[in-house]
Amino acid sequence: MKQSSLFRADPMQSRQNLLPKDGAAHYYPEFISHHSSAKLMTQLVESLPWEEDRLLMFGKVVTTRRKVVWIGDPKCDYTYSGIKRQSQKWTAELLLVKGQLEDLTKSKFNSCLLNLYHDGLDGMGWHSDDEKELDAKSPIASLSLGATRKFAFRHKKDKTTHSLLLENGSALIMHSPTQEHWHHALLKTKKIDEPRINLTFRNITPNDQ
């Protein structure tokens, strides 16, 4: 898989901040081609140790339809929604994506959360990626593969909202202090019956620090 044939994002492609205040988010609709996206999606589905996502709600562990994998450097385990996940090793494909997103954002990432949504009935409720392990100053870089889905932001105080469609092969970069002031969600819909994989690259504090 040649780097030049996989990625085609122009850093100048997304100059406009999607958020009106208290943060910054930039969208790149053609970070990779549809052909490369389909190939990468197949590789990820077949090669990674997917497992059902588990959440701690009201003192009970709840299993969702959505499947997840946590990838990271050594000692980069991650706890979210009350569940601790041990990091799996990077694959060659994920390292390639990570490198290109690092070039785009001028930042370094040491971990990646992958979510597999089977169809439009799988989604993600309102939340912020603000767990204590996360570097609050580092951007969060997201790559979408597969079905186009509606993604929304909601301001924590005045409830201002903004939504956009995350297209196949697109990248979304959320910069600090977005997580401090905004929630975001992947909205559910009955109209979509195709799968989607989202890769979210982050920088967290290793467990021994």
XYZ file of N, CA and C in Angstrom:
627
model
N 0.853 -1.192 0.000
C 0.000 0.000 0.000
C 0.886 1.238 0.000
N 0.955 1.961 -1.069
C 1.814 3.117 -1.181
C 1.159 4.336 -0.547
N 1.964 5.071 0.191
C 1.444 6.238 0.898
C 0.844 7.256 -0.061
N 1.496 7.490 -1.185
C 1.038 8.522 -2.105
C -0.296 8.189 -2.745
N -0.601 6.897 -2.889
C -1.851 6.505 -3.528
C -3.002 6.403 -2.545
N -2.695 6.350 -1.252
C -3.743 6.187 -0.246
C -4.305 7.528 0.217
N -3.445 8.494 0.466
C -3.869 9.754 1.064
C -3.827 10.878 0.051
N -4.835 11.754 0.120
C -4.890 12.847 -0.835
C -5.404 14.147 -0.226
N -5.372 14.245 1.091
C -5.864 15.461 1.747
C -4.913 16.626 1.524
N -5.471 17.772 1.246
C -4.727 19.015 1.142
C -4.922 19.774 2.449
N -3.837 20.094 3.187
C -3.987 20.808 4.458
C -4.755 22.113 4.338
N -4.807 22.698 3.140
C -5.539 23.945 2.944
C -7.006 23.699 2.596
N -7.396 22.418 2.544
C -8.740 22.065 2.088
C -9.816 22.506 3.077
N -9.468 22.580 4.360
C -10.457 22.923 5.381
C -9.942 24.092 6.216
N -10.248 25.294 5.775
C -9.818 26.487 6.504
C -10.876 26.946 7.502
N -12.118 26.577 7.271
C -13.217 27.105 8.070
C -13.414 26.303 9.345
N -13.464 26.998 10.475
C -13.766 26.364 11.748
C -15.258 26.057 11.800
N -15.618 24.811 12.097
C -17.022 24.416 12.151
C -17.740 24.975 13.374
N -16.987 25.332 14.408
C -17.592 25.761 15.668
C -17.584 27.280 15.792
N -18.673 27.869 16.286
C -18.758 29.335 16.377
C -17.942 29.937 17.517
N -17.591 29.117 18.521
C -16.848 29.632 19.679
C -16.331 28.467 20.512
N -15.419 28.774 21.427
C -14.960 27.840 22.461
C -14.409 26.531 21.909
N -13.687 26.590 20.818
C -13.104 25.381 20.268
C -12.860 25.513 18.782
N -12.337 24.446 18.191
C -12.082 24.446 16.752
C -12.188 23.029 16.217
N -12.883 22.873 15.102
C -13.019 21.585 14.427
C -12.927 21.822 12.926
N -12.121 21.006 12.246
C -11.924 21.157 10.809
C -12.198 19.830 10.107
N -12.870 19.918 8.978
C -13.338 18.739 8.242
C -12.630 18.643 6.892
N -12.140 17.439 6.574
C -11.461 17.160 5.308
C -12.243 16.058 4.590
N -13.088 16.400 3.618
C -14.023 15.438 3.023
C -13.374 14.332 2.202
N -12.161 14.512 1.715
C -11.527 13.491 0.879
C -10.119 13.201 1.380
N -10.013 12.804 2.631
C -8.697 12.491 3.180
C -8.099 11.275 2.486
N -8.932 10.260 2.205
C -8.503 9.139 1.377
C -9.592 8.851 0.345
N -9.209 8.196 -0.749
C -10.157 7.888 -1.816
C -11.129 6.799 -1.376
N -12.252 6.692 -2.069
C -13.238 5.656 -1.753
C -12.657 4.260 -1.964
N -11.842 4.097 -2.988
C -11.217 2.791 -3.241
C -10.302 2.403 -2.083
N -9.460 3.330 -1.654
C -8.546 3.059 -0.544
C -9.307 2.853 0.760
N -10.399 3.587 0.927
C -11.219 3.443 2.124
C -11.815 2.041 2.221
N -12.343 1.542 1.106
C -12.936 0.201 1.092
C -11.889 -0.867 1.398
N -10.703 -0.701 0.821
C -9.619 -1.659 1.058
C -9.189 -1.645 2.514
N -9.038 -0.455 3.076
C -8.629 -0.326 4.471
C -9.690 -0.881 5.406
N -10.948 -0.625 5.108
C -12.039 -1.112 5.955
C -12.044 -2.639 6.001
N -11.868 -3.281 4.853
C -11.821 -4.744 4.802
C -10.658 -5.276 5.627
N -9.502 -4.654 5.505
C -8.330 -5.082 6.264
C -8.568 -4.969 7.762
N -9.185 -3.891 8.190
C -9.426 -3.687 9.619
C -10.444 -4.676 10.168
N -11.502 -4.926 9.412
C -12.532 -5.875 9.853
C -11.939 -7.268 10.024
N -11.073 -7.655 9.095
C -10.547 -9.018 9.082
C -9.361 -9.228 10.018
N -8.617 -8.183 10.339
C -7.349 -8.382 11.049
C -7.368 -7.998 12.525
N -8.344 -7.218 12.955
C -8.324 -6.715 14.332
C -9.192 -7.551 15.272
N -8.843 -7.596 16.568
C -9.608 -8.372 17.556
C -10.813 -7.591 18.084
N -11.831 -7.443 17.265
C -13.019 -6.678 17.650
C -13.747 -7.355 18.810
N -14.318 -6.542 19.683
C -15.158 -7.069 20.756
C -16.304 -6.102 21.025
N -17.381 -6.627 21.581
C -18.539 -5.784 21.870
C -18.167 -4.737 22.913
N -18.655 -3.527 22.695
C -18.359 -2.447 23.629
C -19.171 -2.635 24.900
N -18.548 -2.336 26.026
C -19.207 -2.446 27.329
C -19.141 -1.105 28.038
N -20.243 -0.721 28.662
C -20.342 0.542 29.382
C -20.825 0.285 30.798
N -20.354 1.082 31.739
C -20.824 0.994 33.116
C -21.897 2.049 33.319
N -23.152 1.596 33.507
C -24.274 2.515 33.658
C -25.053 2.157 34.920
N -25.158 3.127 35.822
C -25.900 2.942 37.075
C -25.413 1.713 37.842
N -24.088 1.511 37.815
C -23.492 0.420 38.564
C -23.535 -0.928 37.880
N -24.090 -0.998 36.672
C -24.178 -2.259 35.940
C -23.449 -2.156 34.604
N -22.827 -3.266 34.189
C -22.136 -3.311 32.902
C -23.148 -3.614 31.804
N -23.217 -2.731 30.809
C -24.150 -2.875 29.690
C -23.352 -3.134 28.415
N -23.766 -4.137 27.645
C -23.112 -4.464 26.378
C -23.883 -3.840 25.225
N -23.182 -3.176 24.320
C -23.815 -2.534 23.171
C -23.615 -3.365 21.908
N -24.353 -3.021 20.847
C -24.165 -3.682 19.548
C -22.844 -3.274 18.910
N -22.429 -2.069 19.190
C -21.212 -1.526 18.590
C -19.997 -2.355 19.017
N -19.060 -2.547 18.103
C -17.826 -3.256 18.429
C -16.652 -2.284 18.424
N -15.656 -2.590 19.249
C -14.536 -1.668 19.421
C -13.213 -2.416 19.471
N -12.141 -1.677 19.196
C -10.767 -2.129 19.425
C -9.977 -0.926 19.929
N -9.151 -1.142 20.938
C -8.272 -0.089 21.442
C -6.836 -0.440 21.057
N -6.204 0.423 20.277
C -4.846 0.227 19.792
C -3.948 1.275 20.439
N -2.718 0.893 20.808
C -1.852 1.908 21.394
C -0.435 1.437 21.628
N 0.406 2.390 21.970
C 1.775 2.088 22.362
C 1.760 1.286 23.664
N 2.899 0.677 24.040
C 2.962 -0.039 25.322
C 2.576 0.872 26.490
N 1.861 0.299 27.441
C 1.425 0.997 28.659
C 0.448 2.130 28.365
N -0.282 1.989 27.272
C -1.295 2.993 26.928
C -2.694 2.410 27.055
N -2.960 1.741 28.172
C -4.314 1.269 28.441
C -5.210 2.479 28.699
N -6.520 2.267 28.523
C -7.441 3.412 28.521
C -8.732 3.031 29.221
N -9.211 3.900 30.101
C -10.476 3.668 30.794
C -11.497 4.700 30.354
N -12.625 4.236 29.823
C -13.728 5.143 29.502
C -15.034 4.426 29.788
N -16.042 5.193 30.157
C -17.349 4.650 30.554
C -17.204 3.586 31.638
N -16.181 3.749 32.499
C -16.003 2.846 33.619
C -15.346 1.524 33.296
N -14.932 1.304 32.053
C -14.336 0.044 31.623
C -12.901 0.293 31.161
N -11.955 -0.504 31.678
C -10.555 -0.373 31.277
C -10.257 -1.287 30.100
N -9.569 -0.743 29.094
C -9.206 -1.517 27.906
C -7.691 -1.541 27.755
N -7.165 -2.753 27.531
C -5.740 -2.904 27.297
C -5.436 -2.651 25.826
N -4.329 -1.975 25.573
C -3.991 -1.613 24.197
C -3.504 -2.818 23.402
N -3.986 -2.915 22.164
C -3.518 -3.904 21.199
C -2.398 -3.284 20.362
N -1.609 -4.125 19.706
C -0.470 -3.632 18.933
C -0.917 -2.959 17.638
N -0.141 -1.972 17.223
C -0.384 -1.292 15.956
C -0.186 -2.251 14.785
N -1.008 -2.100 13.760
C -0.788 -2.795 12.495
C -0.113 -1.830 11.524
N 0.430 -2.374 10.436
C 1.102 -1.528 9.446
C 0.141 -0.501 8.858
N -1.105 -0.916 8.599
C -2.092 -0.006 8.010
C -2.415 1.145 8.964
N -2.577 0.829 10.247
C -2.910 1.870 11.219
C -1.749 2.833 11.440
N -0.531 2.322 11.401
C 0.631 3.203 11.530
C 0.723 4.164 10.353
N 0.340 3.694 9.169
C 0.351 4.561 7.993
C -0.675 5.681 8.139
N -1.877 5.333 8.577
C -2.913 6.347 8.793
C -2.469 7.327 9.881
N -1.934 6.780 10.964
C -1.478 7.628 12.070
C -0.440 8.641 11.598
N 0.509 8.192 10.804
C 1.547 9.086 10.318
C 1.005 10.221 9.476
N 0.020 9.917 8.631
C -0.548 10.955 7.778
C -1.375 11.965 8.578
N -2.096 11.476 9.588
C -2.856 12.400 10.434
C -1.922 13.236 11.312
N -0.800 12.665 11.695
C 0.196 13.446 12.432
C 0.775 14.552 11.552
N 1.006 14.233 10.277
C 1.487 15.257 9.345
C 0.453 16.371 9.177
N -0.812 15.976 9.091
C -1.882 16.947 8.887
C -2.051 17.871 10.090
N -1.974 17.294 11.293
C -2.250 18.053 12.519
C -1.001 18.641 13.175
N 0.177 18.204 12.715
C 1.440 18.619 13.345
C 1.474 18.204 14.817
N 0.897 17.034 15.103
C 0.845 16.495 16.460
C 1.216 15.021 16.428
N 1.514 14.459 17.589
C 1.835 13.049 17.704
C 0.707 12.320 18.432
N 0.398 11.101 17.970
C -0.623 10.272 18.599
C -0.001 8.957 19.054
N -0.441 8.463 20.214
C 0.081 7.183 20.702
C -1.006 6.137 20.891
N -2.218 6.419 20.420
C -3.317 5.476 20.621
C -4.448 5.757 19.636
N -5.312 4.757 19.486
C -6.438 4.882 18.549
C -7.596 4.013 19.023
N -8.778 4.602 19.108
C -10.002 3.860 19.397
C -10.756 3.658 18.095
N -11.047 2.401 17.765
C -11.814 2.082 16.564
C -13.202 1.615 16.967
N -14.221 2.173 16.335
C -15.612 1.782 16.549
C -16.184 1.228 15.256
N -16.844 0.080 15.341
C -17.525 -0.526 14.197
C -19.029 -0.420 14.416
N -19.681 0.365 13.568
C -21.132 0.546 13.617
C -21.748 -0.308 12.511
N -22.578 -1.273 12.879
C -23.118 -2.214 11.901
C -24.064 -1.548 10.909
N -24.834 -0.576 11.388
C -25.808 0.136 10.556
C -26.211 1.414 11.288
N -27.255 2.070 10.793
C -27.676 3.323 11.391
C -28.248 3.202 12.794
N -28.599 2.003 13.217
C -29.130 1.812 14.563
C -28.034 1.801 15.618
N -26.792 1.640 15.183
C -25.653 1.809 16.083
C -25.238 3.272 16.065
N -25.058 3.848 17.227
C -24.652 5.250 17.298
C -23.861 5.516 18.558
N -23.656 6.792 18.840
C -22.932 7.206 20.038
C -23.634 8.425 20.616
N -24.006 8.343 21.883
C -24.724 9.437 22.525
C -23.830 10.628 22.821
N -24.433 11.671 23.368
C -23.697 12.901 23.664
C -22.605 12.652 24.703
N -21.396 13.080 24.394
C -20.265 12.884 25.295
C -19.115 13.806 24.894
N -18.119 13.886 25.746
C -16.860 14.560 25.432
C -15.721 13.584 25.668
N -14.695 13.678 24.858
C -13.500 12.863 25.067
C -12.584 13.627 26.022
N -12.902 13.537 27.311
C -12.195 14.343 28.304
C -11.736 13.519 29.502
N -11.502 12.209 29.291
C -11.025 11.371 30.377
C -9.656 11.847 30.854
N -9.325 11.534 32.087
C -8.106 12.070 32.708
C -6.838 11.608 31.999
N -6.873 10.446 31.336
C -5.679 9.963 30.638
C -5.348 10.777 29.389
N -6.342 11.440 28.815
C -6.153 12.150 27.555
C -5.392 13.456 27.751
N -4.493 13.739 26.818
C -3.796 15.018 26.791
C -4.780 16.074 26.308
N -5.194 16.952 27.205
C -6.247 17.922 26.885
C -5.825 18.918 25.815
N -4.529 19.114 25.633
C -4.046 20.085 24.656
C -3.841 19.476 23.273
N -3.862 18.156 23.186
C -3.642 17.481 21.910
C -4.934 17.404 21.110
N -4.881 17.569 19.788
C -6.090 17.382 18.985
C -6.506 15.922 18.958
N -7.753 15.686 18.605
C -8.263 14.336 18.368
C -8.604 14.247 16.890
N -8.015 13.260 16.219
C -8.162 13.125 14.766
C -8.987 11.893 14.440
N -10.047 12.086 13.673
C -11.001 11.022 13.369
C -11.047 10.748 11.871
N -11.005 9.470 11.499
C -11.136 9.045 10.105
C -12.382 8.185 9.971
N -13.231 8.484 8.976
C -14.477 7.746 8.751
C -14.354 6.850 7.528
N -14.756 5.590 7.678
C -14.765 4.625 6.581
C -16.163 4.030 6.459
N -16.661 3.914 5.233
C -17.960 3.270 5.034
C -19.107 4.253 4.936
N -20.227 3.902 5.558
C -21.464 4.672 5.423
C -21.306 6.109 5.901
N -21.921 7.038 5.175
C -21.977 8.436 5.594
C -22.937 8.565 6.773
N -22.486 9.223 7.857
C -23.318 9.363 9.052
C -23.347 10.809 9.525
N -24.450 11.160 10.194
C -24.615 12.511 10.728
C -23.937 12.622 12.089
N -23.088 13.632 12.222
C -22.313 13.891 13.432
C -22.697 15.273 13.942
N -22.864 15.403 15.245
C -23.354 16.677 15.782
C -22.520 17.148 16.969
N -22.412 18.469 17.091
C -21.808 19.126 18.247
C -22.911 19.845 19.026
N -22.775 19.905 20.356
C -23.710 20.663 21.191
C -22.926 21.349 22.317
N -23.052 22.669 22.390
C -22.329 23.424 23.412
C -22.853 23.054 24.801
N -21.957 22.881 25.743
C -22.342 22.402 27.066
C -23.184 23.405 27.845
N -22.988 24.702 27.605
C -23.713 25.716 28.375
C -24.954 26.227 27.658
N -24.787 26.781 26.466
C -25.948 27.411 25.818
C -26.682 26.488 24.849
N -26.197 25.236 24.704
C -26.854 24.197 23.893
C -26.882 24.524 22.392
N -26.047 25.455 21.951
C -25.889 25.686 20.516
C -25.470 24.389 19.838
N -26.053 24.085 18.675
C -25.723 22.845 17.980
C -25.188 23.117 16.577
N -24.405 22.186 16.099
C -23.933 22.209 14.718
C -23.767 20.762 14.285
N -24.211 20.432 13.085
C -24.094 19.060 12.595
C -23.505 19.046 11.193
N -22.939 17.898 10.837
C -22.400 17.700 9.493
C -22.445 16.220 9.171
N -22.312 15.895 7.891
C -22.252 14.512 7.447
C -20.795 14.101 7.319
N -20.424 13.023 8.013
C -19.074 12.484 7.907
C -19.070 11.465 6.777
N -18.434 11.830 5.679
C -18.466 11.009 4.475
C -17.384 9.930 4.495
N -17.556 8.947 3.635
C -16.583 7.881 3.475
C -15.223 8.469 3.098
N -14.188 8.134 3.873
C -12.849 8.614 3.582
C -12.520 9.976 4.141
N -13.415 10.558 4.928
C -13.202 11.915 5.444
C -12.474 11.900 6.786
N -11.857 13.042 7.102
C -11.192 13.226 8.391
C -11.786 14.433 9.102
N -11.931 14.317 10.415
C -12.407 15.413 11.256
C -11.383 15.622 12.368
N -10.891 16.845 12.499
C -9.909 17.164 13.531
C -10.550 18.090 14.558
N -10.566 17.664 15.825
C -11.094 18.481 16.915
C -9.925 18.974 17.765
N -9.775 20.286 17.835
C -8.663 20.895 18.554
C -9.099 21.347 19.946
N -8.124 21.497 20.831
C -8.376 22.064 22.160
C -8.828 23.522 22.015
N -9.795 23.996 22.844
C -10.437 23.330 23.985
C -11.828 22.777 23.656
N -12.007 22.184 22.486
C -13.329 21.703 22.060
C -13.957 20.761 23.081
N -13.176 19.784 23.588
C -13.742 18.793 24.502
C -14.211 19.420 25.813
N -13.592 20.532 26.183
C -13.959 21.210 27.432
C -15.321 21.883 27.331
N -15.681 22.352 26.149
C -16.886 23.177 26.001
C -18.004 22.536 25.170
N -17.701 21.457 24.449
C -18.693 20.867 23.542
C -18.850 19.371 23.778
N -20.091 18.898 23.692
C -20.375 17.475 23.545
C -20.477 17.162 22.052
N -20.302 15.895 21.709
C -20.540 15.480 20.330
C -21.210 14.108 20.330
N -21.833 13.771 19.208
C -22.596 12.524 19.116
C -22.661 12.053 17.673
N -22.756 10.732 17.505
C -23.061 10.138 16.203
C -24.530 9.731 16.252
N -25.355 10.418 15.484
C -26.803 10.261 15.598
C -27.291 8.984 14.918
N -28.263 8.336 15.547
C -28.835 7.110 14.999
C -29.871 7.423 13.921
N -30.069 6.467 13.020
C -31.072 6.598 11.969
C -31.470 5.212 11.469
N -32.733 5.068 11.090
C -33.209 3.811 10.522
C -32.971 3.735 9.015
N -32.501 4.825 8.427
C -32.379 4.910 6.973
C -31.085 4.301 6.431
N -30.150 3.964 7.296
C -28.847 3.465 6.843
C -28.672 2.013 7.270
N -28.375 1.150 6.299
C -28.180 -0.264 6.609
C -26.768 -0.741 6.275
N -25.849 0.187 6.090
C -24.469 -0.158 5.770
C -23.561 0.117 6.971
N -22.451 -0.619 7.077
C -21.549 -0.437 8.222
C -20.642 0.780 8.073
N -20.094 1.189 9.187
C -19.129 2.296 9.235
C -18.088 1.990 10.300
N -16.837 2.302 9.992
C -15.762 2.231 10.984
C -15.225 3.633 11.202
N -15.065 3.994 12.458
C -14.467 5.278 12.817
C -13.174 5.026 13.584
N -12.103 5.660 13.155
C -10.813 5.569 13.821
C -10.534 6.915 14.482
N -10.341 6.917 15.788
C -10.116 8.162 16.515
C -8.740 8.118 17.170
N -7.837 8.935 16.646
C -6.454 8.951 17.122
C -6.296 9.991 18.225
N -5.598 9.572 19.289
C -5.477 10.408 20.484
C -4.051 10.347 21.025
N -3.772 11.208 21.969
C -2.529 11.147 22.732
C -2.896 11.054 24.204
N -2.496 9.948 24.840
C -2.823 9.756 26.245
C -1.539 9.645 27.064
N -1.676 9.790 28.371
C -0.544 9.645 29.277
C -0.315 8.167 29.546
N 0.883 7.625 29.253
C 1.153 6.210 29.538
C 0.884 5.876 30.994
N 0.502 4.623 31.254
C 0.043 4.218 32.578
C 1.109 4.309 33.663
N 2.401 4.332 33.306
C 3.457 4.369 34.313
C 3.912 5.785 34.632
N 3.192 6.784 34.128
C 3.589 8.170 34.385
C 2.582 8.873 35.291
